[in-house]
Coordinates of C-alpha atoms and ligand atoms in Angstrom, one line a residue:
M1 CA -7.8 -6.1 37.6
S2 CA -6.8 -2.5 37.0
T3 CA -4.4 -2.6 34.0
G4 CA -5.7 -1.9 30.5
H5 CA -6.6 -4.9 28.5
L6 CA -5.6 -5.6 24.9
T7 CA -7.3 -8.3 22.9
I8 CA -5.2 -9.3 19.9
D9 CA -7.1 -11.1 17.2
L10 CA -4.5 -13.4 15.5
D11 CA -7.1 -14.7 13.0
A12 CA -7.5 -11.1 11.8
L13 CA -3.7 -10.7 11.6
V14 CA -3.4 -13.9 9.6
A15 CA -6.3 -12.8 7.3
N16 CA -4.5 -9.5 6.7
W17 CA -1.3 -11.3 5.8
R18 CA -3.2 -13.6 3.4
A19 CA -5.0 -10.7 1.9
L20 CA -1.8 -8.8 1.2
D21 CA -0.1 -12.0 -0.1
A22 CA -3.1 -12.5 -2.5
K23 CA -2.3 -9.1 -4.1
T24 CA 1.0 -10.3 -5.4
N25 CA 2.5 -13.2 -7.2
C26 CA 5.6 -13.2 -5.1
E27 CA 6.5 -14.3 -1.6
T28 CA 5.2 -12.3 1.3
A29 CA 7.3 -11.8 4.4
A30 CA 6.2 -10.2 7.7
V31 CA 7.8 -7.2 9.4
I32 CA 7.6 -7.7 13.2
K33 CA 10.0 -5.0 14.4
A34 CA 9.2 -3.0 17.6
D35 CA 7.8 -6.1 19.3
G36 CA 5.4 -6.8 16.4
Y37 CA 4.2 -3.2 16.2
G38 CA 3.5 -3.4 19.9
L39 CA 1.4 -6.5 19.8
G40 CA 4.0 -9.1 20.8
S41 CA 6.5 -10.3 18.2
G42 CA 6.7 -13.9 19.4
K43 CA 2.9 -14.5 19.3
V44 CA 2.6 -12.6 16.0
A45 CA 5.5 -14.5 14.4
S46 CA 4.2 -17.9 15.5
A47 CA 0.7 -17.2 14.1
L48 CA 2.1 -16.0 10.8
A49 CA 4.6 -18.9 10.6
K50 CA 1.7 -21.3 11.1
A51 CA -0.1 -19.6 8.2
G52 CA 2.9 -20.1 6.0
A53 CA 5.1 -17.1 6.4
R54 CA 8.8 -18.2 6.1
K55 CA 10.6 -14.8 6.3
F56 CA 10.5 -12.2 9.0
F57 CA 12.1 -8.8 9.5
V58 CA 13.1 -7.0 12.7
A59 CA 14.8 -3.7 13.1
V60 CA 17.8 -4.7 15.3
A61 CA 19.5 -8.0 16.1
E62 CA 18.3 -7.9 19.8
E63 CA 14.7 -8.1 18.5
G64 CA 15.6 -11.3 16.7
A65 CA 16.1 -13.2 20.0
A66 CA 12.4 -13.3 21.0
V67 CA 11.4 -14.2 17.5
R68 CA 13.9 -17.0 17.1
Q69 CA 12.8 -18.4 20.5
A70 CA 9.2 -18.4 19.3
L71 CA 9.9 -19.8 15.9
G72 CA 12.7 -22.3 16.4
E73 CA 15.1 -23.0 13.7
G74 CA 14.0 -22.7 10.0
P75 CA 12.3 -19.4 9.3
E76 CA 14.5 -16.6 8.1
I77 CA 14.9 -13.7 10.5
N78 CA 16.3 -10.6 8.7
V79 CA 17.7 -7.6 10.4
F80 CA 17.2 -4.1 8.8
S81 CA 20.0 -2.5 10.7
G82 CA 22.5 -5.0 9.3
H83 CA 25.6 -6.2 11.1
M84 CA 26.5 -3.7 13.8
R85 CA 29.6 -3.8 15.9
G86 CA 28.9 -6.2 18.8
D87 CA 26.2 -8.1 16.9
T88 CA 28.4 -10.9 15.6
D89 CA 27.6 -13.4 18.4
M90 CA 23.8 -12.8 18.2
I91 CA 23.8 -13.0 14.4
G92 CA 25.8 -16.2 14.5
D93 CA 24.1 -17.9 17.5
L94 CA 20.6 -17.0 16.6
G95 CA 21.0 -17.6 12.8
L96 CA 19.9 -14.1 11.9
T97 CA 20.3 -12.6 8.4
P98 CA 21.6 -9.1 8.5
M99 CA 20.7 -6.7 5.6
L100 CA 24.1 -5.1 5.2
N101 CA 23.9 -1.3 4.7
S102 CA 27.5 -0.2 3.9
I103 CA 30.9 -1.3 2.8
D104 CA 31.9 -1.3 6.4
Q105 CA 29.1 -3.7 7.3
V106 CA 29.9 -6.0 4.4
T107 CA 33.5 -6.1 5.4
R108 CA 32.7 -6.8 9.0
H109 CA 30.2 -9.5 8.2
L110 CA 32.4 -11.4 5.7
E111 CA 35.4 -11.2 8.1
A112 CA 33.5 -12.2 11.2
L113 CA 31.1 -14.8 9.9
P114 CA 32.3 -16.1 6.5
G115 CA 29.7 -18.2 4.8
H116 CA 26.9 -16.9 7.0
A117 CA 23.7 -15.7 5.3
F118 CA 23.3 -12.0 4.6
G119 CA 21.3 -9.6 2.4
L120 CA 22.1 -6.2 1.0
Q121 CA 20.2 -2.9 1.4
L122 CA 20.4 -0.2 -1.2
D123 CA 19.5 3.4 -0.9
T124 CA 17.3 4.5 -3.8
G125 CA 16.7 8.1 -2.6
M126 CA 15.2 7.9 0.9
N127 CA 18.6 8.6 2.4
R128 CA 18.0 6.5 5.5
L129 CA 19.5 3.1 5.2
G130 CA 21.5 1.2 2.5
M131 CA 24.4 1.7 0.1
E132 CA 24.4 4.5 -2.4
W133 CA 25.5 4.3 -6.0
D134 CA 29.2 4.8 -5.5
E135 CA 29.4 2.3 -2.6
W136 CA 27.3 -0.2 -4.5
A137 CA 29.4 0.2 -7.6
A138 CA 32.5 -0.5 -5.6
I139 CA 31.3 -3.6 -3.9
A140 CA 28.5 -5.1 -5.9
Q141 CA 30.6 -7.7 -7.7
L142 CA 32.4 -8.9 -4.6
A143 CA 29.2 -9.0 -2.5
L144 CA 27.1 -10.7 -5.1
A145 CA 29.7 -13.4 -5.5
Q146 CA 29.1 -14.4 -1.9
R147 CA 25.5 -15.2 -2.9
P148 CA 23.4 -12.9 -0.7
T149 CA 19.8 -14.0 0.1
L150 CA 18.2 -10.7 -0.9
V151 CA 18.9 -7.2 -2.3
M152 CA 16.4 -4.7 -1.0
S153 CA 15.5 -1.0 -0.9
H154 CA 12.7 1.0 0.8
L155 CA 10.2 3.5 -0.6
A156 CA 9.8 6.9 1.0
C157 CA 6.3 7.8 -0.3
A158 CA 4.5 4.6 -1.0
D159 CA 1.5 5.7 1.1
E160 CA 0.9 8.4 -1.6
P161 CA 0.2 6.4 -4.8
D162 CA 0.5 9.5 -7.0
H163 CA 3.8 10.7 -5.6
P164 CA 6.5 10.9 -8.3
M165 CA 9.1 9.6 -5.8
N166 CA 7.6 6.1 -6.2
A167 CA 8.4 5.8 -9.9
Y168 CA 11.7 7.5 -9.4
Q169 CA 12.8 5.0 -6.7
L170 CA 11.5 2.1 -8.8
D171 CA 13.7 3.3 -11.7
V172 CA 16.8 3.7 -9.5
F173 CA 16.2 0.3 -8.0
H174 CA 16.1 -1.2 -11.6
Q175 CA 19.2 0.6 -12.6
M176 CA 21.0 -0.6 -9.5
T177 CA 19.9 -4.3 -9.7
D178 CA 18.7 -5.3 -13.1
G179 CA 20.6 -8.3 -14.4
I180 CA 21.6 -9.8 -11.0
S181 CA 20.3 -13.2 -10.0
T182 CA 19.7 -12.4 -6.3
P183 CA 16.1 -12.1 -5.2
R184 CA 14.9 -8.5 -4.9
S185 CA 12.5 -6.7 -2.6
L186 CA 11.2 -3.1 -2.7
A187 CA 7.7 -3.0 -1.3
A188 CA 6.3 -2.7 2.2
T189 CA 2.5 -2.4 2.8
G190 CA 2.3 0.8 0.7
G191 CA 4.4 -0.7 -2.1
I192 CA 2.2 -3.8 -2.4
L193 CA -0.8 -1.5 -3.0
L194 CA 1.2 0.4 -5.8
G195 CA 0.9 -2.7 -8.1
K196 CA 2.9 -5.5 -9.5
D197 CA 5.8 -3.3 -10.9
Y198 CA 6.8 -2.8 -7.2
H199 CA 6.6 -6.4 -6.1
F200 CA 9.7 -8.1 -7.4
D201 CA 10.5 -11.4 -5.6
L202 CA 9.5 -10.6 -2.0
C203 CA 7.2 -8.1 -0.3
R204 CA 7.7 -6.9 3.3
P205 CA 4.4 -5.6 4.8
G206 CA 4.3 -4.4 8.4
V207 CA 1.6 -2.0 9.4
G208 CA -1.1 -3.5 7.1
L209 CA -0.8 -6.8 9.0
Y210 CA -1.8 -5.1 12.2
G211 CA -4.8 -3.3 10.7
G212 CA -3.2 0.0 9.9
L213 CA -3.3 2.4 6.9
P214 CA -2.5 2.5 4.0
F215 CA -4.1 -1.0 3.8
T216 CA -7.7 0.3 3.9
E217 CA -9.2 -3.3 3.6
A218 CA -7.4 -4.5 6.7
R219 CA -9.3 -6.1 9.5
D220 CA -8.8 -4.6 13.0
V221 CA -6.4 -6.7 15.0
V222 CA -6.3 -5.0 18.4
R223 CA -9.0 -4.1 20.8
M224 CA -8.3 -2.0 23.9
D225 CA -10.6 -1.9 27.0
L226 CA -9.7 0.2 29.9
P227 CA -11.1 -0.4 33.4
V228 CA -13.1 2.3 35.2
I229 CA -11.8 2.9 38.7
Q230 CA -14.5 5.2 39.9
I231 CA -17.3 7.5 38.7
R232 CA -18.3 10.8 40.3
S233 CA -21.1 13.3 39.8
L234 CA -20.2 16.9 39.1
E235 CA -22.2 20.0 39.2
E236 CA -22.2 22.5 36.4
G237 CA -19.1 24.6 36.5
E238 CA -16.8 22.1 38.2
V239 CA -13.4 21.3 36.7
V240 CA -11.6 18.1 35.9
G241 CA -7.9 17.1 35.9
Y242 CA -4.5 18.8 35.8
G243 CA -4.5 22.5 35.0
N244 CA -8.3 22.6 35.4
S245 CA -8.3 22.1 31.7
W246 CA -12.0 21.0 31.4
Q247 CA -15.1 22.6 33.0
C248 CA -18.5 21.0 32.8
K249 CA -21.3 22.9 31.2
R250 CA -24.0 20.7 32.6
P251 CA -24.3 18.4 35.6
S252 CA -22.0 15.5 34.5
K253 CA -20.8 12.0 35.4
I254 CA -17.0 11.6 35.1
A255 CA -15.4 8.2 34.9
T256 CA -11.7 7.8 35.9
V257 CA -10.1 5.2 33.7
S258 CA -6.9 3.3 34.5
A259 CA -4.4 4.1 31.8
G260 CA -2.4 7.2 30.7
Y261 CA 0.5 8.4 28.7
A262 CA 2.6 5.7 30.3
D263 CA 0.5 3.3 28.2
G264 CA 0.8 5.1 25.0
I265 CA -2.4 7.1 25.4
I266 CA -0.6 10.2 24.4
R267 CA -1.1 13.6 26.0
A268 CA -2.0 15.1 22.6
M269 CA -5.3 13.2 22.9
S270 CA -6.4 15.4 25.8
G271 CA -9.8 16.8 25.0
K272 CA -9.8 15.3 21.6
A273 CA -10.3 11.5 21.6
T274 CA -13.4 9.6 22.3
F275 CA -14.1 6.4 24.3
W276 CA -16.9 4.1 23.6
H277 CA -19.3 2.1 25.6
E278 CA -20.9 -0.2 23.0
D279 CA -22.4 2.3 20.6
T280 CA -22.3 5.4 22.9
P281 CA -19.4 7.8 22.4
C282 CA -17.9 9.1 25.7
P283 CA -15.6 12.1 25.2
L284 CA -12.2 12.1 26.9
V285 CA -12.2 15.3 29.0
G286 CA -9.4 17.1 30.7
R287 CA -5.8 16.2 30.4
V288 CA -4.5 12.7 30.0
S289 CA -2.2 12.1 32.9
M290 CA 0.5 9.4 33.4
D291 CA -1.8 6.6 34.7
L292 CA -5.3 8.0 34.6
I293 CA -7.8 9.5 32.1
T294 CA -11.1 11.2 32.8
V295 CA -14.1 10.5 30.5
D296 CA -17.5 12.1 30.3
V297 CA -20.0 9.3 30.8
T298 CA -23.0 11.5 31.4
D299 CA -24.9 10.0 28.4
L300 CA -24.6 6.4 29.6
R301 CA -27.6 4.9 31.3
E302 CA -25.6 2.0 32.9
T303 CA -22.5 2.2 35.1
P304 CA -19.6 1.0 32.9
Q305 CA -17.0 -1.4 34.3
A306 CA -14.7 -0.6 31.4
L307 CA -14.6 1.7 28.3
T308 CA -13.3 0.8 24.9
F309 CA -10.6 2.9 23.2
L310 CA -9.8 0.7 20.3
G311 CA -12.5 -1.6 18.9
P312 CA -15.1 -1.9 16.2
Q313 CA -16.3 1.7 16.8
Q314 CA -12.8 3.2 16.5
G315 CA -9.7 1.7 14.8
V316 CA -6.1 2.5 15.2
D317 CA -6.1 5.2 12.5
D318 CA -9.3 6.8 13.8
L319 CA -7.6 7.2 17.2
A320 CA -4.4 8.4 15.5
N321 CA -6.3 11.1 13.6
A322 CA -7.8 12.4 16.8
A323 CA -4.4 12.8 18.3
G324 CA -2.7 14.2 15.1
T325 CA -0.5 11.2 14.6
I326 CA -0.4 8.0 12.6
G327 CA -1.5 4.4 13.3
Y328 CA 2.2 3.2 13.6
E329 CA 2.8 5.5 16.5
I330 CA -0.4 4.4 18.3
L331 CA 0.5 0.7 18.0
T332 CA 4.2 1.0 18.8
S333 CA 3.5 3.2 21.9
L334 CA 1.3 0.6 23.6
G335 CA 3.9 -0.4 26.1
G336 CA 4.3 -3.2 28.6
R337 CA 1.7 -2.5 31.2
Y338 CA -1.3 -3.9 29.4
S339 CA -2.6 -7.4 30.0
R340 CA -2.7 -9.0 26.5
R341 CA -5.0 -11.8 25.5
Y342 CA -4.6 -13.5 22.2
K343 CA -7.5 -15.1 20.4
G344 CA -7.7 -17.2 17.3
A345 CA -4.9 -18.9 15.2
Ligands
PLP1 C1 9.1 -0.8 8.7 C2 9.6 -1.3 7.4 C3 8.8 -2.1 6.6 C4 7.4 -2.3 6.9 O1 6.7 -1.1 6.5 P1 5.1 -0.9 6.7 O2 4.9 0.4 6.2 O3 4.9 -1.0 8.2 O4 4.5 -2.0 5.9 C5 9.4 -2.6 5.5 N1 10.7 -2.4 5.1 C6 11.5 -1.6 5.9 C7 12.9 -1.3 5.5 C8 11.0 -1.0 7.0 O5 11.8 -0.2 7.8

């Protein structure tokens, strides 16, 4: 087998969901957009539903299809992008709950699917999704009379606990929603960690479930092992890979590994990231190419069949740091070529 291999630990995923849930006194949903942050939204949703999660969030209506198929009827599948033109059949047929972002969307939804569940998304300063003050003032009474499931907003700086934007957005959210009887939600992973003022009635963690920062106590969920296709011996001074970008300073053994930027091993990791064979670090050398990576295995005594890129020695955020990015991007870039094995749950 020559594709990269992901082992996804559903017990760790469930443990992360429970640990985040235990930090609040409110309901905890699960954000499973972008195919469950790259790990498989159907499998992730099923494991969390079994553990007790009843509410899920996806980015766009299309993502709701795989999740509804995995979960069957019952659990709530919410759509952050709301009710877009052309979404009506999907929302209706799959029983999705759009988080409506504008007066246009509210109008579209109430006309196309009267009586169908919906939530409302407010902008409290991030300026990305949701209704602003004037829109909200114009439509709040009418929209709330239709008994939405949720009124929500999103924090821009929740991964920086001391950032003044957090308290500012909290205050705006209070001003926009105090006194209404609809359940409210403000916190994703970062917001949960900011404390109970941010929790309201429902929290919506994503990245923390999958082992990513800012949830420092998270258990690792994904392990990545990449097969070694061949190993060659180089003399001092020989070069490796496109652009001759690495030259060996000692006689070296170079393993060619089957994966590349087509698998989310981004080019910015060239010359910076590290593979592991059990406890021995093996530096990535030369340039990452589309389907292949070259690794210095000179220090290994045995001949490896595979090398580990995500695992106990190196988590998602360690790898992200090496590449100058964040864990979210590592996870959501993984792509469709891996074989995925699910264990636990
Ligand atoms: C992605 C997203 C979340 C989950 O955020 P994490 O930082 O991954 O926990 C929650 N709410 C909204 C609106 C989002 O876009």
